[in-house]
XYZ file of C-alpha atoms in Angstrom:
563
model
C -25.134 -8.702 5.145
C -23.548 -6.414 2.465
C -23.466 -3.493 5.134
C -21.390 -5.869 7.690
C -19.540 -6.237 4.517
C -18.999 -2.816 3.653
C -18.244 -1.991 7.475
C -15.785 -4.354 8.002
C -13.702 -3.006 4.913
C -14.052 0.608 5.825
C -12.395 -0.559 9.178
C -9.522 -2.038 7.636
C -9.419 1.324 6.095
C -9.394 3.063 9.178
C -7.224 0.753 10.871
C -4.657 0.699 7.566
C -4.467 4.430 7.545
C -4.030 4.949 11.146
C -0.966 2.395 10.802
C -0.192 4.094 7.828
C -0.215 7.701 9.736
C 1.990 6.177 12.487
C 4.691 5.096 10.053
C 4.725 7.962 7.915
C 5.581 10.054 11.240
C 8.124 7.471 12.238
C 10.146 7.597 8.622
C 9.321 11.566 8.937
C 10.946 11.535 12.711
C 13.868 9.133 11.990
C 14.714 10.645 8.634
C 14.866 14.424 10.236
C 16.590 12.820 13.363
C 19.457 11.212 11.180
C 19.868 14.541 9.361
C 20.767 16.808 12.287
C 21.552 14.326 14.197
C 24.695 16.046 15.797
C 23.159 19.472 15.473
C 19.976 18.023 17.385
C 22.548 16.816 20.056
C 24.655 20.352 20.630
C 20.998 21.976 20.950
C 19.669 20.439 23.438
C 23.183 20.202 25.423
C 23.877 24.099 24.990
C 21.194 25.690 24.470
C 19.660 25.625 27.459
C 21.295 27.987 30.104
C 18.060 28.939 31.140
C 14.144 27.996 31.843
C 13.636 29.437 28.519
C 15.592 28.609 26.180
C 15.278 24.887 27.194
C 11.690 25.645 26.767
C 12.151 27.190 23.384
C 15.138 24.495 22.593
C 11.925 21.743 22.833
C 9.793 23.547 21.375
C 12.189 23.828 18.002
C 13.070 20.554 18.127
C 9.782 19.070 18.538
C 8.538 20.879 15.802
C 11.485 19.938 13.785
C 11.340 16.566 14.059
C 7.591 15.766 14.649
C 7.352 13.813 17.705
C 7.378 15.163 21.161
C 8.354 11.347 22.282
C 11.183 12.284 20.340
C 12.378 14.795 21.852
C 11.275 13.726 25.538
C 13.491 10.208 25.250
C 16.049 11.786 23.715
C 15.820 14.978 27.193
C 15.643 11.374 29.425
C 18.583 10.087 27.425
C 20.549 13.263 27.677
C 19.941 13.628 31.868
C 20.734 9.419 32.086
C 23.888 10.466 30.372
C 24.874 13.824 32.475
C 24.850 16.237 29.933
C 21.313 17.826 30.710
C 20.606 18.345 34.584
C 17.297 17.973 36.127
C 16.128 21.277 35.430
C 17.096 21.967 32.322
C 15.742 18.606 30.655
C 11.859 19.585 33.176
C 12.274 23.410 30.518
C 12.813 21.361 27.263
C 9.667 18.507 28.218
C 7.451 21.683 28.938
C 8.271 22.962 25.447
C 8.091 19.699 23.680
C 4.753 19.859 24.906
C 4.451 23.409 22.953
C 6.120 21.893 19.460
C 3.858 18.601 19.340
C 1.109 20.964 19.048
C 2.430 21.709 15.385
C 0.776 17.817 14.724
C -2.502 18.348 15.880
C -2.282 21.917 12.778
C -1.610 18.992 10.126
C -3.815 17.123 10.781
C -6.422 19.484 11.097
C -5.443 20.555 7.785
C -5.990 17.660 6.102
C -9.252 17.270 6.779
C -9.963 20.727 5.477
C -7.869 20.715 2.850
C -7.336 18.092 -0.234
C -3.838 16.962 -0.066
C -3.300 14.377 -2.515
C -1.806 16.661 -4.985
C 1.421 16.868 -2.688
C 1.562 13.438 -2.192
C 2.292 12.105 -5.508
C 5.129 14.425 -6.733
C 6.758 13.890 -2.641
C 6.549 9.791 -3.205
C 8.292 10.892 -6.782
C 11.076 13.316 -5.654
C 11.438 10.841 -2.459
C 11.814 7.464 -4.617
C 14.484 9.215 -6.712
C 16.965 11.096 -4.001
C 17.131 7.166 -1.829
C 18.620 5.803 -4.967
C 21.190 8.641 -4.800
C 22.469 7.331 -1.549
C 24.455 10.913 -0.326
C 20.664 12.459 -0.303
C 19.068 9.047 1.394
C 17.532 10.776 4.559
C 16.261 13.988 2.699
C 13.976 10.670 0.495
C 13.320 8.731 3.737
C 11.408 12.193 5.063
C 9.936 13.047 1.545
C 8.688 9.372 1.966
C 7.237 9.443 5.771
C 5.990 13.560 4.612
C 3.979 11.574 1.682
C 2.629 8.859 3.645
C 1.664 10.611 6.324
C -0.582 13.349 3.823
C -1.538 10.252 2.014
C -2.736 8.887 5.473
C -4.656 11.929 6.600
C -6.277 12.000 3.303
C -7.382 8.472 3.692
C -8.505 8.726 6.949
C -10.852 11.497 5.526
C -11.974 9.856 2.964
C -12.666 6.724 5.529
C -14.900 9.104 7.765
C -16.900 10.398 4.887
C -17.681 6.824 3.628
C -18.767 5.473 6.993
C -20.896 8.334 6.618
C -21.395 8.236 10.597
C -23.304 11.502 10.291
C -25.949 10.148 8.880
C -25.963 6.571 11.209
C -28.895 7.229 13.816
C -27.143 3.972 16.521
C -23.568 6.283 16.391
C -25.407 9.222 16.586
C -27.323 8.080 19.732
C -24.769 6.482 21.170
C -22.913 9.856 21.779
C -25.810 11.922 22.447
C -26.664 9.577 25.607
C -23.661 11.158 27.075
C -24.197 14.597 29.325
C -21.643 16.960 28.182
C -22.415 19.247 30.736
C -21.969 16.534 33.353
C -17.743 16.689 34.804
C -18.263 13.173 35.255
C -18.379 12.320 31.380
C -15.495 14.820 30.938
C -13.551 12.151 33.485
C -14.398 8.688 31.769
C -13.658 10.269 28.342
C -10.065 11.858 29.908
C -9.591 8.223 30.989
C -10.580 6.870 27.718
C -8.320 8.789 25.927
C -5.057 8.097 28.562
C -5.933 4.047 28.483
C -5.980 4.552 24.164
C -2.888 6.543 24.229
C -0.804 4.098 26.411
C -2.267 1.058 25.092
C -1.037 2.801 20.827
C 1.721 4.137 22.308
C 0.857 7.381 19.993
C -0.568 10.490 19.889
C -0.688 11.216 16.957
C -3.323 8.352 16.191
C -5.547 8.814 18.867
C -5.473 13.021 17.857
C -6.217 11.051 14.031
C -9.013 9.372 15.496
C -10.456 12.499 17.872
C -10.155 15.005 14.554
C -12.019 12.303 12.530
C -14.946 11.700 14.932
C -15.840 15.036 15.832
C -15.138 16.229 11.646
C -17.983 14.181 11.067
C -20.078 15.900 13.921
C -20.972 12.663 15.266
C -18.593 13.067 18.141
C -19.845 16.373 20.641
C -16.688 18.755 20.734
C -16.558 18.636 24.852
C -16.054 14.799 24.554
C -13.401 15.384 21.661
C -11.051 17.660 23.753
C -12.016 15.452 26.679
C -9.844 12.809 24.707
C -7.442 15.095 23.986
C -6.568 16.134 27.688
C -6.184 12.235 28.503
C -4.177 11.887 25.118
C -1.431 14.423 26.930
C -1.223 12.048 29.918
C -1.155 8.909 27.966
C 1.475 9.905 25.915
C 3.533 10.472 28.623
C 3.761 6.801 29.247
C 6.580 6.717 26.382
C 9.230 8.365 28.563
C 8.332 6.375 31.558
C 8.633 3.335 30.842
C 12.122 4.251 28.721
C 13.109 5.754 32.232
C 12.520 2.508 33.677
C 15.499 1.176 33.252
C 17.687 3.881 33.186
C 19.311 6.061 36.705
C 17.175 8.534 38.902
C 17.886 11.505 37.151
C 15.828 10.282 34.059
C 12.955 9.118 35.836
C 12.939 12.208 37.385
C 12.620 13.526 34.088
C 9.890 11.366 32.843
C 8.115 12.081 36.288
C 7.917 15.738 35.815
C 6.838 15.021 32.457
C 3.781 13.633 33.659
C 3.486 16.012 36.106
C 3.784 19.031 34.100
C 0.497 17.431 31.867
C -1.370 15.909 35.422
C -1.392 19.740 36.492
C -2.471 21.136 32.959
C -5.600 18.909 33.108
C -6.925 19.021 36.717
C -6.629 23.303 36.288
C -8.261 22.656 32.471
C -10.674 20.618 34.592
C -11.687 22.925 36.740
C -12.346 26.071 34.121
C -13.577 23.317 31.735
C -16.543 24.601 30.182
C -15.934 28.613 29.788
C -12.362 27.647 28.470
C -13.417 25.942 26.057
C -15.857 28.322 25.297
C -12.719 31.048 24.707
C -11.224 28.503 22.072
C -14.626 27.737 20.314
C -14.997 32.208 19.898
C -11.304 32.281 19.163
C -11.754 30.265 16.000
C -15.422 31.797 15.315
C -17.441 28.092 16.015
C -20.746 28.341 17.122
C -22.195 25.100 18.492
C -25.594 26.387 17.868
C -24.932 26.760 14.523
C -25.834 23.797 11.466
C -23.001 22.825 9.079
C -19.260 23.890 11.116
C -18.142 20.780 11.552
C -15.649 20.921 9.351
C -14.580 23.794 11.840
C -14.174 21.374 14.717
C -10.474 19.857 13.831
C -9.428 23.581 13.771
C -11.254 23.918 17.289
C -9.230 20.996 18.523
C -5.804 22.022 17.591
C -6.341 25.310 18.966
C -7.435 24.005 22.441
C -4.466 21.807 22.263
C -2.145 25.026 21.644
C -3.870 26.590 24.166
C -3.887 24.335 26.442
C 0.144 23.453 26.227
C 0.994 27.276 25.841
C -0.976 28.397 28.806
C 0.386 25.274 31.055
C 3.648 26.197 30.191
C 3.482 29.598 31.007
C 2.122 29.019 34.096
C 4.692 26.636 35.382
C 8.308 28.076 33.410
C 8.427 29.674 36.961
C 8.035 27.109 39.337
C 10.369 25.047 37.731
C 12.758 24.774 40.672
C 9.746 23.947 43.071
C 8.902 20.867 39.921
C 11.976 19.818 40.411
C 12.601 19.574 44.231
C 8.817 17.915 43.741
C 10.087 15.000 41.707
C 12.883 14.227 44.251
C 11.324 14.298 47.140
C 8.356 11.491 45.213
C 11.671 9.662 43.781
C 14.314 9.982 46.225
C 17.894 8.580 45.683
C 18.600 5.454 46.414
C 21.257 4.003 48.439
C 22.895 0.882 46.595
C 25.315 -0.849 47.632
C 28.347 -0.525 45.576
C 29.020 -4.551 45.026
C 25.842 -4.235 42.478
C 26.603 -0.857 41.524
C 29.353 -1.703 40.177
C 27.984 -4.059 37.353
C 25.643 -1.426 36.293
C 26.437 0.330 32.909
C 26.098 4.183 33.804
C 24.299 5.554 30.076
C 23.454 2.947 28.358
C 19.525 1.968 28.935
C 19.142 -1.274 26.826
C 15.249 -0.852 26.816
C 15.808 2.543 25.349
C 14.612 3.355 21.069
C 17.051 5.895 20.387
C 17.567 6.992 17.057
C 21.913 6.273 15.977
C 23.216 9.676 17.161
C 22.233 9.212 20.066
C 23.062 6.391 20.916
C 26.656 6.514 19.696
C 27.135 9.116 22.038
C 26.051 7.364 25.599
C 28.062 4.257 23.856
C 30.421 7.221 23.891
C 30.067 7.832 27.467
C 30.183 4.532 28.566
C 33.694 3.819 26.795
C 35.060 6.663 28.379
C 34.121 5.420 31.695
C 35.162 2.216 30.861
C 38.664 3.919 30.426
C 38.797 5.387 33.688
C 37.949 1.945 35.647
C 41.002 0.361 33.861
C 43.295 3.479 34.661
C 42.038 3.486 38.154
C 42.496 -0.530 38.127
C 46.089 -0.174 37.548
C 46.027 1.996 40.221
C 45.751 -0.849 42.591
C 47.707 -2.849 41.042
C 50.806 -0.016 42.049
C 49.758 -0.298 45.555
C 49.310 -4.001 45.515
C 53.449 -3.754 44.086
C 53.928 -1.956 47.612
C 51.757 -3.744 50.119
C 53.410 -5.680 52.853
C 50.481 -6.503 54.242
C 48.908 -9.737 53.831
C 45.316 -9.242 54.786
C 45.381 -6.109 52.788
C 47.274 -7.729 49.218
C 44.958 -10.659 49.592
C 41.838 -8.225 49.582
C 43.544 -6.066 46.936
C 44.431 -8.478 45.024
C 40.700 -10.215 44.542
C 39.038 -6.367 43.829
C 41.494 -6.372 40.743
C 40.401 -10.526 40.285
C 37.139 -9.139 40.424
C 37.565 -5.637 37.898
C 39.158 -8.346 35.296
C 35.990 -10.003 35.652
C 33.984 -6.463 35.325
C 36.218 -5.373 32.381
C 34.957 -8.877 30.433
C 30.952 -8.008 30.850
C 32.069 -4.114 30.127
C 33.063 -4.813 26.582
C 30.243 -7.822 26.104
C 27.542 -5.617 26.847
C 29.082 -2.455 25.516
C 29.435 -4.622 21.832
C 25.945 -6.148 22.331
C 24.298 -2.291 22.270
C 26.546 -0.842 19.273
C 26.018 -4.422 17.225
C 21.629 -3.854 17.595
C 22.648 0.121 16.582
C 24.054 -1.352 13.601
C 21.164 -2.692 12.346
C 19.622 0.037 11.571
C 19.303 2.385 9.065
C 23.059 4.270 9.866
C 24.831 7.377 7.935
C 28.848 6.238 7.069
C 29.730 8.350 10.050
C 27.613 6.765 12.086
C 29.422 3.378 10.929
C 32.686 4.659 11.219
C 32.104 5.661 14.880
C 30.710 2.221 15.894
C 33.646 0.350 14.090
C 35.922 2.738 16.287
C 34.634 2.277 19.559
C 34.111 -1.538 18.510
C 38.071 -1.318 18.707
C 38.538 1.150 21.725
C 36.084 -1.662 23.806
C 38.594 -4.626 22.837
C 41.610 -2.437 23.698
C 40.651 -1.568 26.633
C 39.659 -5.041 27.402
C 43.397 -5.948 26.901
C 44.414 -2.802 29.252
C 42.194 -5.116 31.519
C 43.730 -8.209 30.649
C 47.035 -6.883 31.523
C 46.596 -5.167 34.801
C 45.277 -8.679 35.963
C 48.760 -10.366 34.609
C 50.791 -7.690 36.356
C 48.434 -8.779 39.787
C 48.914 -12.314 39.001
C 53.093 -11.856 38.270
C 53.324 -9.690 41.665
C 51.005 -12.562 44.071
C 53.491 -15.252 42.042
C 56.625 -13.089 43.547
C 54.531 -12.679 47.520
C 53.971 -16.630 47.419
C 57.344 -17.232 46.169
C 59.137 -15.782 48.767
C 61.329 -13.948 46.642
C 62.153 -10.154 46.646
C 63.280 -7.262 43.987
C 66.392 -5.939 44.645
C 66.288 -1.915 45.590
C 67.400 -1.222 41.952
C 64.836 -3.459 40.150
C 61.842 -1.824 42.354
C 62.964 1.157 41.501
C 62.391 1.204 37.891
C 59.262 -0.773 38.384
C 58.224 2.058 40.050
C 59.697 4.294 37.157
C 58.354 2.357 34.373
C 54.844 2.395 36.246
C 54.434 6.162 36.677
C 55.081 6.050 33.074
C 52.530 3.681 31.695
C 49.977 5.363 34.244
C 51.317 9.119 32.049
C 49.774 7.043 29.075
C 46.732 5.579 30.656
C 45.714 9.402 32.230
C 46.691 10.790 28.591
C 44.607 8.129 27.555
C 41.663 8.937 29.637
C 41.720 12.645 28.782
C 41.585 12.104 24.841
C 38.855 9.982 25.173
C 37.022 12.269 27.550
C 37.402 15.437 25.291
C 37.493 16.116 21.868
C 40.005 14.120 19.419
C 40.400 18.786 17.602
C 41.934 19.356 21.276
C 44.744 17.032 21.405
C 47.526 15.658 19.667
C 48.176 11.726 19.368
C 51.817 12.559 18.896
C 51.788 12.720 22.536
C 50.661 9.437 22.987
C 52.982 8.317 20.394
C 55.805 10.045 22.085
C 54.772 7.877 25.649
C 54.508 4.606 24.065
C 58.796 5.295 22.197
C 59.608 6.007 26.365
C 57.832 3.069 27.262
C 59.676 0.843 23.991
C 62.766 2.539 24.854
C 62.856 1.558 28.856
C 61.518 -1.939 28.124
C 64.863 -2.196 25.474
C 66.559 -0.628 28.427
C 65.542 -2.777 31.162
C 65.295 -6.365 29.274
C 69.347 -5.186 28.551
C 70.135 -4.327 32.644
C 68.234 -7.677 33.111
C 70.238 -10.142 31.223
C 74.224 -8.252 32.669
C 72.750 -8.338 36.596
C 71.622 -12.147 36.771
C 75.144 -13.095 34.720
C 76.524 -10.953 37.340
C 74.607 -12.881 40.090
C 72.986 -9.753 41.774
C 69.642 -11.762 42.447
C 68.545 -15.356 40.686
C 67.289 -15.957 37.797
C 63.824 -16.181 39.002
C 63.661 -12.721 40.350
C 64.942 -11.594 37.196
C 61.873 -13.660 35.175
C 59.234 -12.184 37.325
C 61.262 -9.103 36.747
C 60.834 -9.310 32.788
C 57.538 -10.738 33.328
C 55.874 -7.492 34.965
C 58.578 -5.328 32.804
C 56.749 -7.270 28.960
C 53.423 -6.811 30.511
C 53.584 -2.842 31.011
C 55.324 -2.825 26.917
C 51.990 -4.847 26.516
C 50.049 -2.084 28.128
C 51.224 0.401 26.868
C 51.117 -0.602 23.078
C 47.136 -1.603 24.379
C 46.903 1.808 25.171
C 48.603 3.851 21.656
C 45.565 1.138 20.004
C 42.804 2.598 21.891
C 44.193 6.330 21.491
C 44.748 5.473 17.744
C 40.752 4.092 17.385
C 39.050 7.191 19.315
C 41.693 9.654 16.573
C 40.393 7.376 13.326
C 44.069 6.089 12.632
């Protein structure tokens, strides 16, 4: 009974240590991404001019954030947002696989070096920095690192306490597997893949594998098979993320899977010679006794050699990989009506860092702006349309667009609310507030377009017609508003530093002056009986709505500039 109780406590310690390990890596990764959020975005977007720089960028970013999943999710997001091409994404993903090998080396260090002396100072410095708000992200990083190292110490302690190397049942269980059989290797490879897919953490599987190998109970060949499985299983994260994304993003995630599957296939072909080569590199002799402490190093070296050689083989075949994934996932021809209701850049199922989430929301907001500009173009066409059937179809289309703008505002706002629930920097909070205001004002522009269309429809139904002067003035007013909308669109798609808000203010001034002039002219025209009062009312309704639209445009631009 005491023995069972001890094993239960040790099992809890083992699982708790794994949980702490995953949490520590997550905390450390997120803190690094927050500290270098904008820089990471610019690095991934700009330092991918060719496949080699893309690969190096992926490796460096993954080493920095200590998570290949974070890098691949960012890459899939950037492909979805149109910031990276598929070829660039494939090279970044290759580099991410090399970068993630650093994690294995850190873990092997934890099993060979006492990290306790590092843990406590990290906790102390970390908590001081957390309470100093400006250095909070640095404090979070130190806390995450301390949790990671503490988890490794606890895992090592749990492994020693379990005393597996003297447990006859465990030894005989693993000894029952024929390590010289490829079927056994395939079985353990499948187990490693399955466990990694379930726990969604290659680090946890690597930690368990290193623990079992360090005690000497798990033969090195089986441990390496688990590591190979973990390489395939870790691709599940990116593929799950890409399920709700566009075709290009799904292709990038599929390329990640194909890259690792290809590597596993060629390693299986030369499995035993390759493992022997790795063992010789670290000076491990399976026949010699007392060398179990070298096994974590063997696993780390295998992981590194596997990913480096696999990348070296495939880096020159990126165009071919691109063609393969394009054939496996051809572009689907969707009906335009369905496509209109789909957000272009935001995938709500993707768990992101705030910087990437804000980037995607900015892209979506800019697309929203482009949409209302196009809707205003429909209003101008409607104003000139004389064919009743075509008029009715166009009015129905504008009505549909107004409904879509309502949905866009709701969906983007909901997404930004989700992002704002996380721990954000003051700069990111400000960006979110600005975008909340932008989408609200853009929805108002959409409403103004619909109200203009309804006024034109009322005129059509009444059988009234504007005189030549009214038509000319309204066309001139619409041209002025369209210029303001296009300027707004240019500002939303570019960097604020490249634009001058005074240009928008000048246009607003012109719009206000024109409204004032046309209002005065309308009073005199009605009094002089150039047209009747009802026509003058319809005329002024359009003028007032166009002036309001101009105000909404200014509000969008001011929100973009943080005014």
